mmCIF file with all atom_site columns, C-alpha atoms in Angstrom:
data_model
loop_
_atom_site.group_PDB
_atom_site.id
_atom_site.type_symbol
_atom_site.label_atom_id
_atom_site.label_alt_id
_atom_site.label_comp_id
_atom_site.label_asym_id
_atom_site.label_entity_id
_atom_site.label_seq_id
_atom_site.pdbx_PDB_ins_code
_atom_site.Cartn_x
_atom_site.Cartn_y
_atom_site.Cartn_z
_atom_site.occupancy
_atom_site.B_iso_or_equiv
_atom_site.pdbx_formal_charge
_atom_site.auth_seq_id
_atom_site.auth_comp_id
_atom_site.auth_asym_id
_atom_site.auth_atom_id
_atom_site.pdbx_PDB_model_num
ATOM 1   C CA . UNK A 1 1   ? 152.912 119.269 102.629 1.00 47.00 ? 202 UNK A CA 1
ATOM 2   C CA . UNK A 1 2   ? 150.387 117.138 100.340 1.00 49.00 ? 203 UNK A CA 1
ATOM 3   C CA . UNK A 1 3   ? 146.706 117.524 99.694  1.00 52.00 ? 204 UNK A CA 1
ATOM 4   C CA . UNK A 1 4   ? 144.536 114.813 99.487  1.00 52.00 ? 205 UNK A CA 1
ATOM 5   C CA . UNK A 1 5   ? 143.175 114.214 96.017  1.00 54.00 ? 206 UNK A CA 1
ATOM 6   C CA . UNK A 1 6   ? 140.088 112.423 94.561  1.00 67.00 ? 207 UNK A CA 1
ATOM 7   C CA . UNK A 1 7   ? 140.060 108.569 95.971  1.00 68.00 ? 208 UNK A CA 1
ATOM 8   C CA . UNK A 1 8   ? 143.890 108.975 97.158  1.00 74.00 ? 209 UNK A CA 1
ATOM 9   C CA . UNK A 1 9   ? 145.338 107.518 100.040 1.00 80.00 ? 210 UNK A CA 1
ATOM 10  C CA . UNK A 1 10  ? 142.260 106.074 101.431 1.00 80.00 ? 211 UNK A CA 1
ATOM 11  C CA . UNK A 1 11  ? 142.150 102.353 102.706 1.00 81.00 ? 212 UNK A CA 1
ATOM 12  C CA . UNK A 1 12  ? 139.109 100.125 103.216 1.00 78.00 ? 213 UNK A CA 1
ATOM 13  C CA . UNK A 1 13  ? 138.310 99.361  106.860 1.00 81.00 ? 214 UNK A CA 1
ATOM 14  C CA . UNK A 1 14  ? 136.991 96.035  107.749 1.00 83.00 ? 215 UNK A CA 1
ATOM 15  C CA . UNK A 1 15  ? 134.913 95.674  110.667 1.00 83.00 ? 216 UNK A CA 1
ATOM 16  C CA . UNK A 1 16  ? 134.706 92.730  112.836 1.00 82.00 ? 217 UNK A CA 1
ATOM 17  C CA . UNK A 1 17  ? 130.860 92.522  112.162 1.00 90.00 ? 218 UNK A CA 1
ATOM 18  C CA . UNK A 1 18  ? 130.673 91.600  108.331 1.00 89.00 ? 219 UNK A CA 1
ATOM 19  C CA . UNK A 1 19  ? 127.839 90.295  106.374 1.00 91.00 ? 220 UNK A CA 1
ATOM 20  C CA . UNK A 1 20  ? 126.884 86.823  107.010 1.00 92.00 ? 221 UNK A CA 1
ATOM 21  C CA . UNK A 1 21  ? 126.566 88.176  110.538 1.00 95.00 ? 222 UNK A CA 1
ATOM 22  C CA . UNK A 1 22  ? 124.492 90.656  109.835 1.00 95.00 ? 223 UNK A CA 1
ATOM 23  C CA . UNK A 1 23  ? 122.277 88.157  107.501 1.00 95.00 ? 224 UNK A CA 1
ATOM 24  C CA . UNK A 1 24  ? 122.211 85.732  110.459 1.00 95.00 ? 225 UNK A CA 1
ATOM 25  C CA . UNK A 1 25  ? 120.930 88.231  112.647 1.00 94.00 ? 226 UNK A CA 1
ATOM 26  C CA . UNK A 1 26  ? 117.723 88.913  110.263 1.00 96.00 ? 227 UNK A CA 1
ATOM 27  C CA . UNK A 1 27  ? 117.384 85.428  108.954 1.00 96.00 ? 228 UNK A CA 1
ATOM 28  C CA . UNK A 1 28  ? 117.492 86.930  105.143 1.00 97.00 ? 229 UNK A CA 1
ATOM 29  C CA . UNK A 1 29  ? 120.150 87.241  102.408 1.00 97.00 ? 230 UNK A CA 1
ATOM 30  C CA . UNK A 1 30  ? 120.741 90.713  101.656 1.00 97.00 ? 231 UNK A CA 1
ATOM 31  C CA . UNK A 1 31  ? 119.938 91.405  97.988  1.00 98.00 ? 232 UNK A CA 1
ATOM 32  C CA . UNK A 1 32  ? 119.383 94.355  94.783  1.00 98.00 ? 233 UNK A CA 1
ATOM 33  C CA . UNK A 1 33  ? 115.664 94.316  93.182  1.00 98.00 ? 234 UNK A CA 1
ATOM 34  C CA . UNK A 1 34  ? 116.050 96.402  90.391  1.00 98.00 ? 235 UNK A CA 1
ATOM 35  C CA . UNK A 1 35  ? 112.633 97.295  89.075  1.00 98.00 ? 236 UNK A CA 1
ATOM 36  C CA . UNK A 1 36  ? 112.820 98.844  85.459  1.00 98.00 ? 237 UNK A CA 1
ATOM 37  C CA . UNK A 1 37  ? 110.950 100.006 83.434  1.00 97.00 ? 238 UNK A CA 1
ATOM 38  C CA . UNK A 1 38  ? 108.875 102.865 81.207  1.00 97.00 ? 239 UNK A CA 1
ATOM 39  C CA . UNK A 1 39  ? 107.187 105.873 83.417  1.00 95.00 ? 240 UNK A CA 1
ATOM 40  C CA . UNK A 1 40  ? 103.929 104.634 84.291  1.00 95.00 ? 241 UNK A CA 1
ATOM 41  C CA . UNK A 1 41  ? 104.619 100.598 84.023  1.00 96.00 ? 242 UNK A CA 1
ATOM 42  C CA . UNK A 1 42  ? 103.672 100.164 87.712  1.00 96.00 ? 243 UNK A CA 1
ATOM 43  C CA . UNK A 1 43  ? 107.357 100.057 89.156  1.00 97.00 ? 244 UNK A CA 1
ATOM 44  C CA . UNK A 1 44  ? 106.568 101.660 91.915  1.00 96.00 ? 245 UNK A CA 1
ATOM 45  C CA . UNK A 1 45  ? 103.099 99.643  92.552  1.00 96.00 ? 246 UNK A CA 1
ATOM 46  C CA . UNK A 1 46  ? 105.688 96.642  92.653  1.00 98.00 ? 247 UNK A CA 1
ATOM 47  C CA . UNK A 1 47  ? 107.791 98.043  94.849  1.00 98.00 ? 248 UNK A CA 1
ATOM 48  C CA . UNK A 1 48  ? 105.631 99.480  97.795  1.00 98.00 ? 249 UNK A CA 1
ATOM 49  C CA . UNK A 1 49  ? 103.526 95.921  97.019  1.00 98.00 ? 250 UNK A CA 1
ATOM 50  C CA . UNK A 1 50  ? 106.462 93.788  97.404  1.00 98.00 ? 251 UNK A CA 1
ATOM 51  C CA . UNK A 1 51  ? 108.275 95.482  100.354 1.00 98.00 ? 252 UNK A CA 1
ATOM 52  C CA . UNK A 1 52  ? 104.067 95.528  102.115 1.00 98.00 ? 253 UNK A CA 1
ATOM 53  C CA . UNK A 1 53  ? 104.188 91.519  101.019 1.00 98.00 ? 254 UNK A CA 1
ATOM 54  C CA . UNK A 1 54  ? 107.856 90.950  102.375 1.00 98.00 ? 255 UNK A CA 1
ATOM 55  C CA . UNK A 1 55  ? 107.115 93.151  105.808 1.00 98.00 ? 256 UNK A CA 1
ATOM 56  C CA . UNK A 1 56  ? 104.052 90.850  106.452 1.00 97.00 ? 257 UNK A CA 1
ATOM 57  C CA . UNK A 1 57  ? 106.477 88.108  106.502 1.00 97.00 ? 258 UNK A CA 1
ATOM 58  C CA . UNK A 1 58  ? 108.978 89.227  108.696 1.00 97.00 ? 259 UNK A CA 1
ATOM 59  C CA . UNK A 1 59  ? 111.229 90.106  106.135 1.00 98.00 ? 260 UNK A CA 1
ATOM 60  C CA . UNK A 1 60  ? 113.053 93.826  106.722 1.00 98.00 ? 261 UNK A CA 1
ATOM 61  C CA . UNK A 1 61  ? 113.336 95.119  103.208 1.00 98.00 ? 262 UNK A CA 1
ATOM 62  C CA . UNK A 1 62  ? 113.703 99.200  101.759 1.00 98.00 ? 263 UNK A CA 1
ATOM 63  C CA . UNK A 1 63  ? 112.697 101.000 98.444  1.00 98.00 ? 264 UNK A CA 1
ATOM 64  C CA . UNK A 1 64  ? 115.057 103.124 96.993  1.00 98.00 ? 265 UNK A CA 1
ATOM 65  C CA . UNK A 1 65  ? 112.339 105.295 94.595  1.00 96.00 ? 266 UNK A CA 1
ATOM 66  C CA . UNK A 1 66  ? 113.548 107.134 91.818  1.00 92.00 ? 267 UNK A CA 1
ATOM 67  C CA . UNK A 1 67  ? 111.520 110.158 92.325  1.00 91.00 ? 268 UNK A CA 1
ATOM 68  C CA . UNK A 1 68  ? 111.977 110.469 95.813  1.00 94.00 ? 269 UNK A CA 1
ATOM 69  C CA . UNK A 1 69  ? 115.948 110.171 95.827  1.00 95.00 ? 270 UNK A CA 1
ATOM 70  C CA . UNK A 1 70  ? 115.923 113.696 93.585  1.00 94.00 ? 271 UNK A CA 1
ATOM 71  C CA . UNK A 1 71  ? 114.507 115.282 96.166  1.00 96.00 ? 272 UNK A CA 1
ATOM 72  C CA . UNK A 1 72  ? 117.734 114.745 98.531  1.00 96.00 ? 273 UNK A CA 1
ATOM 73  C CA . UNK A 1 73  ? 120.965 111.755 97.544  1.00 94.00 ? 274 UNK A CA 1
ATOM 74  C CA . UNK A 1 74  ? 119.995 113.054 93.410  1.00 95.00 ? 275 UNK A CA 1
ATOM 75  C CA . UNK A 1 75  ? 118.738 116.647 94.276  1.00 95.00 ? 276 UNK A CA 1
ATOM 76  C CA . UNK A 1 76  ? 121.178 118.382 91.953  1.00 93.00 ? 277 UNK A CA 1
ATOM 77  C CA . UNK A 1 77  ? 121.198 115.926 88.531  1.00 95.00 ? 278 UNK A CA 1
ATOM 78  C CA . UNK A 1 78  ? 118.921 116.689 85.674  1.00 91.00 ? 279 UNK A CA 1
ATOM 79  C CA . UNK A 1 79  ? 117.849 114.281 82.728  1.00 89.00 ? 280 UNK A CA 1
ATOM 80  C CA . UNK A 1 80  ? 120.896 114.838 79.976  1.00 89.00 ? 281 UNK A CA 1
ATOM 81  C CA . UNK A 1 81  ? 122.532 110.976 79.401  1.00 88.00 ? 282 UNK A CA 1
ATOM 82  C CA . UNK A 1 82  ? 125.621 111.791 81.926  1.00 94.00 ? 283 UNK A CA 1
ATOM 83  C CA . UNK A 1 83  ? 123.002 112.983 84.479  1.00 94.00 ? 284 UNK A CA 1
ATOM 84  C CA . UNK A 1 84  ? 120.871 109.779 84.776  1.00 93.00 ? 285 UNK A CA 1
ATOM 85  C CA . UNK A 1 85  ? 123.927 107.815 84.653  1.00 95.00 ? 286 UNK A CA 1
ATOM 86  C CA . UNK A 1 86  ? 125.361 109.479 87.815  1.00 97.00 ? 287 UNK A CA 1
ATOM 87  C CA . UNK A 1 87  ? 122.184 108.933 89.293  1.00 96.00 ? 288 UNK A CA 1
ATOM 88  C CA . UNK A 1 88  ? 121.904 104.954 88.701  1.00 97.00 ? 289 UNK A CA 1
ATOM 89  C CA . UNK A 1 89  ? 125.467 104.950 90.035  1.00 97.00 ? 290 UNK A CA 1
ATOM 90  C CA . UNK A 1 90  ? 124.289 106.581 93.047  1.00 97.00 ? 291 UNK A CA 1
ATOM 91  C CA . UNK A 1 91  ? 121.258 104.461 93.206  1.00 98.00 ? 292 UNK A CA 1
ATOM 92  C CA . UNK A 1 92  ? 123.279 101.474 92.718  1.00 98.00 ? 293 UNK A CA 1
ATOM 93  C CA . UNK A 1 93  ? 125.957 102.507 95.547  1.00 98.00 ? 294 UNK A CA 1
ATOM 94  C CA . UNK A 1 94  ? 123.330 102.799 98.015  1.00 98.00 ? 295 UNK A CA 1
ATOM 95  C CA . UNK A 1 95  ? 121.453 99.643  96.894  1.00 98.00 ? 296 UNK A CA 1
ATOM 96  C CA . UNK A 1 96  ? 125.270 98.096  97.383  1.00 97.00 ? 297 UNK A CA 1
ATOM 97  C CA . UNK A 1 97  ? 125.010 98.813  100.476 1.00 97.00 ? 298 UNK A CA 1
ATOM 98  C CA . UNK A 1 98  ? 121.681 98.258  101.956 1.00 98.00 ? 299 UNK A CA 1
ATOM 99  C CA . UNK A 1 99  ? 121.969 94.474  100.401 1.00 97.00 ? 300 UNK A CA 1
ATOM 100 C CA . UNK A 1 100 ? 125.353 94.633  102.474 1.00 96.00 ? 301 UNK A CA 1
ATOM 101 C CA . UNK A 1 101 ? 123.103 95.180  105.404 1.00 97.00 ? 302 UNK A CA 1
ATOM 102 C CA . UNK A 1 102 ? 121.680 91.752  105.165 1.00 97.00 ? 303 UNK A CA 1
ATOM 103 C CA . UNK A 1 103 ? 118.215 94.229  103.201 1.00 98.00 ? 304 UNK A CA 1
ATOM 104 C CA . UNK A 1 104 ? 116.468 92.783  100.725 1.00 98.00 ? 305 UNK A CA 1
ATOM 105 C CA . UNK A 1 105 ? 116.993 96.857  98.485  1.00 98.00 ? 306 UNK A CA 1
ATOM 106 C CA . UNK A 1 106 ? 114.098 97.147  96.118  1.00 98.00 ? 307 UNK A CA 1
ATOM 107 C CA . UNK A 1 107 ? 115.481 99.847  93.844  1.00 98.00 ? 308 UNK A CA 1
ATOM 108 C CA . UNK A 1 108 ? 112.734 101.334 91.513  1.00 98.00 ? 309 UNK A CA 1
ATOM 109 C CA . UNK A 1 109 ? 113.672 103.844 88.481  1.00 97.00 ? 310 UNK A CA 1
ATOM 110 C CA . UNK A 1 110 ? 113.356 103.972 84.877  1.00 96.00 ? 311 UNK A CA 1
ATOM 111 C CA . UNK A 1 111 ? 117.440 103.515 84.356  1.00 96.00 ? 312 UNK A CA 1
ATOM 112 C CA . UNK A 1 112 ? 116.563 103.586 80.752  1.00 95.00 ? 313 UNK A CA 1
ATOM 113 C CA . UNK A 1 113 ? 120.229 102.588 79.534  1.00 95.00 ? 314 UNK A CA 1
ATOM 114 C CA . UNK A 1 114 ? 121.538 99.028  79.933  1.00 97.00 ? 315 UNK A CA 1
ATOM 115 C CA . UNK A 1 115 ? 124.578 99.839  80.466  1.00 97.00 ? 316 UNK A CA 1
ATOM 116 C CA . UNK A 1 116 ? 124.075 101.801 83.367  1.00 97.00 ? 317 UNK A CA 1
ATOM 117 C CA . UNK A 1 117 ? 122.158 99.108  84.903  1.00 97.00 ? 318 UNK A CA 1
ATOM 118 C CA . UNK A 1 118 ? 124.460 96.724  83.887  1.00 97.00 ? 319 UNK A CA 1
ATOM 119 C CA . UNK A 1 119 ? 127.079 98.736  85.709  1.00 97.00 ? 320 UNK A CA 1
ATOM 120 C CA . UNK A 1 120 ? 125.412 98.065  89.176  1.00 97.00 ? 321 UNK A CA 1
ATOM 121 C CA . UNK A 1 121 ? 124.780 94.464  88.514  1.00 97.00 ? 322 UNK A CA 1
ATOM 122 C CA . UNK A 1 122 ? 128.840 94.276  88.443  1.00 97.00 ? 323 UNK A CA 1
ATOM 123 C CA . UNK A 1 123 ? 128.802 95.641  91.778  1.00 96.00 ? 324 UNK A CA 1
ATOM 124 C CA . UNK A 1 124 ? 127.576 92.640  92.914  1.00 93.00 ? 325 UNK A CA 1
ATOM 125 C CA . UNK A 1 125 ? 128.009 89.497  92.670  1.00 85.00 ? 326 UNK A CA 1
ATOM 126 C CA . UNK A 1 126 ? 125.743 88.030  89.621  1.00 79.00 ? 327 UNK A CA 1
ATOM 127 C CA . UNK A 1 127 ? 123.004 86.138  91.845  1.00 92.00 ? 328 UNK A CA 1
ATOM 128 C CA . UNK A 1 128 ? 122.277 88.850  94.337  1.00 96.00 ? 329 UNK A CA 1
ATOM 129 C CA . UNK A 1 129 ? 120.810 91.692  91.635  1.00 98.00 ? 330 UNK A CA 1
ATOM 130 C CA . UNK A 1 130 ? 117.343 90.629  90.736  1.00 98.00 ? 331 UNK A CA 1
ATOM 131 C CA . UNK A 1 131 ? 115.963 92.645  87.484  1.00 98.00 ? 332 UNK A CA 1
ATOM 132 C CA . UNK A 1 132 ? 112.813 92.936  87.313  1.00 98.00 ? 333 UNK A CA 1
ATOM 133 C CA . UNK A 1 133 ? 111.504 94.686  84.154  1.00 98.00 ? 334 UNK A CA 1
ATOM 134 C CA . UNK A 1 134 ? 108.083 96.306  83.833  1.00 98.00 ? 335 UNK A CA 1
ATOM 135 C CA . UNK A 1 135 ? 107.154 95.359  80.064  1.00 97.00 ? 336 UNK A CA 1
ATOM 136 C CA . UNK A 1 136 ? 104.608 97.540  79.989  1.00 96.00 ? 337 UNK A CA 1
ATOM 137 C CA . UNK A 1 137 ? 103.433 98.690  76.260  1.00 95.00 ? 338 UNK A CA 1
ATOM 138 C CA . UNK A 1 138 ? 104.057 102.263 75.504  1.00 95.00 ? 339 UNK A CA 1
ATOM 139 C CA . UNK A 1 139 ? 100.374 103.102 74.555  1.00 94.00 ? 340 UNK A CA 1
ATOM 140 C CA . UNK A 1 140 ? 99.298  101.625 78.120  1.00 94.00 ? 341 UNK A CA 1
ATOM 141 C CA . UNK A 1 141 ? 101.955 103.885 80.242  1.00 95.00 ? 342 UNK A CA 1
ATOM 142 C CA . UNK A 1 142 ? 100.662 107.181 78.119  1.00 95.00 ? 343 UNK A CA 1
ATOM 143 C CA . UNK A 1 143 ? 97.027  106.086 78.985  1.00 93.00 ? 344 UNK A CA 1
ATOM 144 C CA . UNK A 1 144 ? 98.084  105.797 82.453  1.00 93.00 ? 345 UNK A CA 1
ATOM 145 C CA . UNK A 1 145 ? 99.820  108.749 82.339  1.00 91.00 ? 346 UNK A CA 1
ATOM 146 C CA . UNK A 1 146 ? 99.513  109.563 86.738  1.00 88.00 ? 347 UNK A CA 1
ATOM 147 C CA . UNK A 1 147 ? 101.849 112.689 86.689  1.00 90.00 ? 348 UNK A CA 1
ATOM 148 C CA . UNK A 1 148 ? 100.385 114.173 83.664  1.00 94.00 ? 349 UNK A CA 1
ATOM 149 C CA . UNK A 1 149 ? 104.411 113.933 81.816  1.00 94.00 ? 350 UNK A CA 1
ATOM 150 C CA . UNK A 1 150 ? 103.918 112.206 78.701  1.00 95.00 ? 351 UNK A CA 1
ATOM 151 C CA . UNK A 1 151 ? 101.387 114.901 77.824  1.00 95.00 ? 352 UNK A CA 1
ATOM 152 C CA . UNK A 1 152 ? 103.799 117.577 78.394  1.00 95.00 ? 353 UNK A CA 1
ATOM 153 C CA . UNK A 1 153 ? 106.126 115.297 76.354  1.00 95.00 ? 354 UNK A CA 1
ATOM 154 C CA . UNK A 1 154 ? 104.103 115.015 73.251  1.00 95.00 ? 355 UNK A CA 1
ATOM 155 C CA . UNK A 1 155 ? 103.303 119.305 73.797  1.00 94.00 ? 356 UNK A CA 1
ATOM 156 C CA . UNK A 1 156 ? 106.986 119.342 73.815  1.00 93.00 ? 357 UNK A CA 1
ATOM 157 C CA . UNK A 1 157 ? 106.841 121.434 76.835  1.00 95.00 ? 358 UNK A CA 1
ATOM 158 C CA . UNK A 1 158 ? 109.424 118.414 78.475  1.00 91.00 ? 359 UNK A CA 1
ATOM 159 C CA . UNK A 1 159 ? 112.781 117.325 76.656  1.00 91.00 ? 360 UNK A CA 1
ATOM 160 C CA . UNK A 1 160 ? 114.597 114.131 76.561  1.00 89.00 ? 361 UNK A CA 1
ATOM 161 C CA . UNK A 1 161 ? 111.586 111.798 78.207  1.00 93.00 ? 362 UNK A CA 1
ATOM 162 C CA . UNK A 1 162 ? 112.211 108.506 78.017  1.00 94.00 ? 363 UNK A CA 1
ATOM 163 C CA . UNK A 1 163 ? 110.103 107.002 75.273  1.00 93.00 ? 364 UNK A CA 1
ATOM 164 C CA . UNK A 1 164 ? 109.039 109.569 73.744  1.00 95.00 ? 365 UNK A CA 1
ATOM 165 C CA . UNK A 1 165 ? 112.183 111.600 72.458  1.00 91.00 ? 366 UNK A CA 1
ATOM 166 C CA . UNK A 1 166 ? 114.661 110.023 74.072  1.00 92.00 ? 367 UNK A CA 1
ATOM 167 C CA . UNK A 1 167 ? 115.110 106.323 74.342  1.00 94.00 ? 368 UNK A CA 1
ATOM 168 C CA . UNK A 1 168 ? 114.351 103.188 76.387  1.00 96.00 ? 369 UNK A CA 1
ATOM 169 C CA . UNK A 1 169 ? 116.757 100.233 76.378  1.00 97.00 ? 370 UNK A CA 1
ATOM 170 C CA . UNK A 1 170 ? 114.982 96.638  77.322  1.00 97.00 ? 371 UNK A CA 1
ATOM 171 C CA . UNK A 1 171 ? 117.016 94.437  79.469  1.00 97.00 ? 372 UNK A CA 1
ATOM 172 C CA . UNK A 1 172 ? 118.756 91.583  77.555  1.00 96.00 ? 373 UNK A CA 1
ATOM 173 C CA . UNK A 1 173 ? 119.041 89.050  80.792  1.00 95.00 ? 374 UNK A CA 1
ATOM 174 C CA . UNK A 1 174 ? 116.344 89.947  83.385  1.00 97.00 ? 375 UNK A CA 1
ATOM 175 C CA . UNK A 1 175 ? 115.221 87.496  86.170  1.00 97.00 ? 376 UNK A CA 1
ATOM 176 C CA . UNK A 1 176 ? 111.753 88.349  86.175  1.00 98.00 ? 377 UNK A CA 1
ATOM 177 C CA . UNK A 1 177 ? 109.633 90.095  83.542  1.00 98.00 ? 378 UNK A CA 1
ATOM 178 C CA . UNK A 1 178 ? 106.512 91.429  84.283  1.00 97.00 ? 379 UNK A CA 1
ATOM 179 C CA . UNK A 1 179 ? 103.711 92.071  81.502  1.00 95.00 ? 380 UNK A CA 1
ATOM 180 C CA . UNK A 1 180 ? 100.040 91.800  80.776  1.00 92.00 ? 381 UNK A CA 1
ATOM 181 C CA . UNK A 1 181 ? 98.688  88.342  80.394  1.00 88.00 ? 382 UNK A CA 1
ATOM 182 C CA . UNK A 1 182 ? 95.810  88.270  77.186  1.00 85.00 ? 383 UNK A CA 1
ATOM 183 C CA . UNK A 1 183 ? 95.591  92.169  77.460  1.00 83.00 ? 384 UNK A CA 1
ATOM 184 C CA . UNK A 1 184 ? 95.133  92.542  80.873  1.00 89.00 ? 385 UNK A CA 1
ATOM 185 C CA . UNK A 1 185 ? 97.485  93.854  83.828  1.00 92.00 ? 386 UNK A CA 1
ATOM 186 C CA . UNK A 1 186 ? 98.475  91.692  86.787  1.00 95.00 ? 387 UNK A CA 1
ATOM 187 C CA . UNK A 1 187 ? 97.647  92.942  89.758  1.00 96.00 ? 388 UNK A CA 1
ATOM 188 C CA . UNK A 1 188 ? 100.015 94.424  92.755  1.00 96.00 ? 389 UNK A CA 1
ATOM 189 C CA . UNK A 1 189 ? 99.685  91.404  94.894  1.00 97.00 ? 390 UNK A CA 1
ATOM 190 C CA . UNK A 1 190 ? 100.204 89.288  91.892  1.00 97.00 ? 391 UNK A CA 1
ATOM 191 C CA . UNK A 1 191 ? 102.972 90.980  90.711  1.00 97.00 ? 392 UNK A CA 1
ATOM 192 C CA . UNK A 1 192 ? 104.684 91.294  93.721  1.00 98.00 ? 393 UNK A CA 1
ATOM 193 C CA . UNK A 1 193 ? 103.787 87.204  94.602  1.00 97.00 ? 394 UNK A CA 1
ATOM 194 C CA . UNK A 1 194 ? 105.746 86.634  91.550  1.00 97.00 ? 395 UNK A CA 1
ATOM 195 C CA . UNK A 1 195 ? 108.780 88.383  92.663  1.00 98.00 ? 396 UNK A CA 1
ATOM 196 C CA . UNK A 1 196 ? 108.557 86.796  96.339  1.00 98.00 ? 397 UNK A CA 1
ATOM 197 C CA . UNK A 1 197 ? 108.634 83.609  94.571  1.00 98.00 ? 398 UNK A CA 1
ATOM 198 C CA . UNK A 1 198 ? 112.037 84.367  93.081  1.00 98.00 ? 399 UNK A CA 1
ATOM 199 C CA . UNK A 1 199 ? 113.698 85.125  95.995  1.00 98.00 ? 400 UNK A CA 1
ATOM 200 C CA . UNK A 1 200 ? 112.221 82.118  98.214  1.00 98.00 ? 401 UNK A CA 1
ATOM 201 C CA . UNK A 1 201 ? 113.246 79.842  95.405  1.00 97.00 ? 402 UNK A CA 1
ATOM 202 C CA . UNK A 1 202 ? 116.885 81.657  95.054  1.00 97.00 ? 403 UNK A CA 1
ATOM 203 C CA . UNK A 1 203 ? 117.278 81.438  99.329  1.00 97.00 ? 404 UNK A CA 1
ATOM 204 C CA . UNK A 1 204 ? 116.892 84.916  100.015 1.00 97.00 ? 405 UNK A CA 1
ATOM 205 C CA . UNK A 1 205 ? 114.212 84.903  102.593 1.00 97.00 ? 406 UNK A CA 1
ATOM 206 C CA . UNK A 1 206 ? 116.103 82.545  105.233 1.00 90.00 ? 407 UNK A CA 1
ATOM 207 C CA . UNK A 1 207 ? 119.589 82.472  106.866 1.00 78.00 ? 408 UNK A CA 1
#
């Protein structure tokens, strides 16, 4: 008698459907979006812009939100370093899988480390995950502040917030970066016009 351990004895099934099929079908290459960036840099304005801008053109996209996937796939991880990088590898599984769907994923979380990011770029090939970082100044996302957390960071009534006592690592690489232009903030449409562009240019909005 033997007992099934962790990842043991389990074989990949391939089924006769596979993805160029599947992107055929929607007329779209399946990609990641990986929108990064400090709380409050408008990551999530990009990514319910973009997927509004893509739906309007026939294109069947999803957002994977940060926030939202702790309230069910992320439900039990909390904010120490091993945490948040269980939960970008969960993200990044997920977003695997959508872009597997023929999706266009549009994945939007702080993912403060690079390496963690970096980690579901490799699951991919290179060209099909997109990062798109937010570089929004510090002093701009704490006058934004919309859930009130960076001034229960700076009471010190919240631990380990990214930016504030714990940090934020820029990506390196990105595709696209996003910041303000002579002081001033691009707005939704514009930002999400600029990401549209990418993926028209790279092929991913026909078959």
């Amino acid at each position: 008698m033997s007992t099934l351990g962790n990842s043991t004895n389990i074989f990949w099934h391939e089924c006769p459907v596979g993805n160029s099929e599947r992107q055929k079908l929607l007329n779209q290459k399946g990609c990641v979006v990986w929108i990064t960036g400090l709380s409050g840099s408008g990551k999530s304005t990009l990514a319910c812009s973009l997927s509004r801008e893509l739906h309007s053109r026939g294109k069947l996209s999803y957002v994977l939100d940060g926030d939202n996937l702790r309230h069910g796939l992320n439900k039990g991880l909390g904010f120490s370093a091993e945490d948040r990088t269980e939960n970008i590898r969960r993200v990044g599984e997920v977003a695997k899988l959508f872009a597997d769907a023929g999706l266009i994923c549009i994945a939007s979380l702080i993912s403060p480390y690079r390496k963690d990011r970096d980690a579901c770029r490799a699951m991919l090939t290179d060209a099909n995950f997109i990062e798109v970082f937010m570089n929004m100044p510090l002093s701009l996302c704490e006058l934004r502040d919309p859930k009130g957390l960076y001034k229960l960071a700076r009471a010190g009534k919240i631990k380990g917030f990214t930016g504030i006592d714990d940090p934020y690592e820029p990506p390196l690489n990105c595709e696209i970066e996003i910041q303000e232009k002579d002081g001033v903030c691009p707005s939704p449409s514009t930002m999400a016009g600029q990401v549209v562009s990418y993926l028209e240019d790279k092929g991913f909005l026909h078959q």
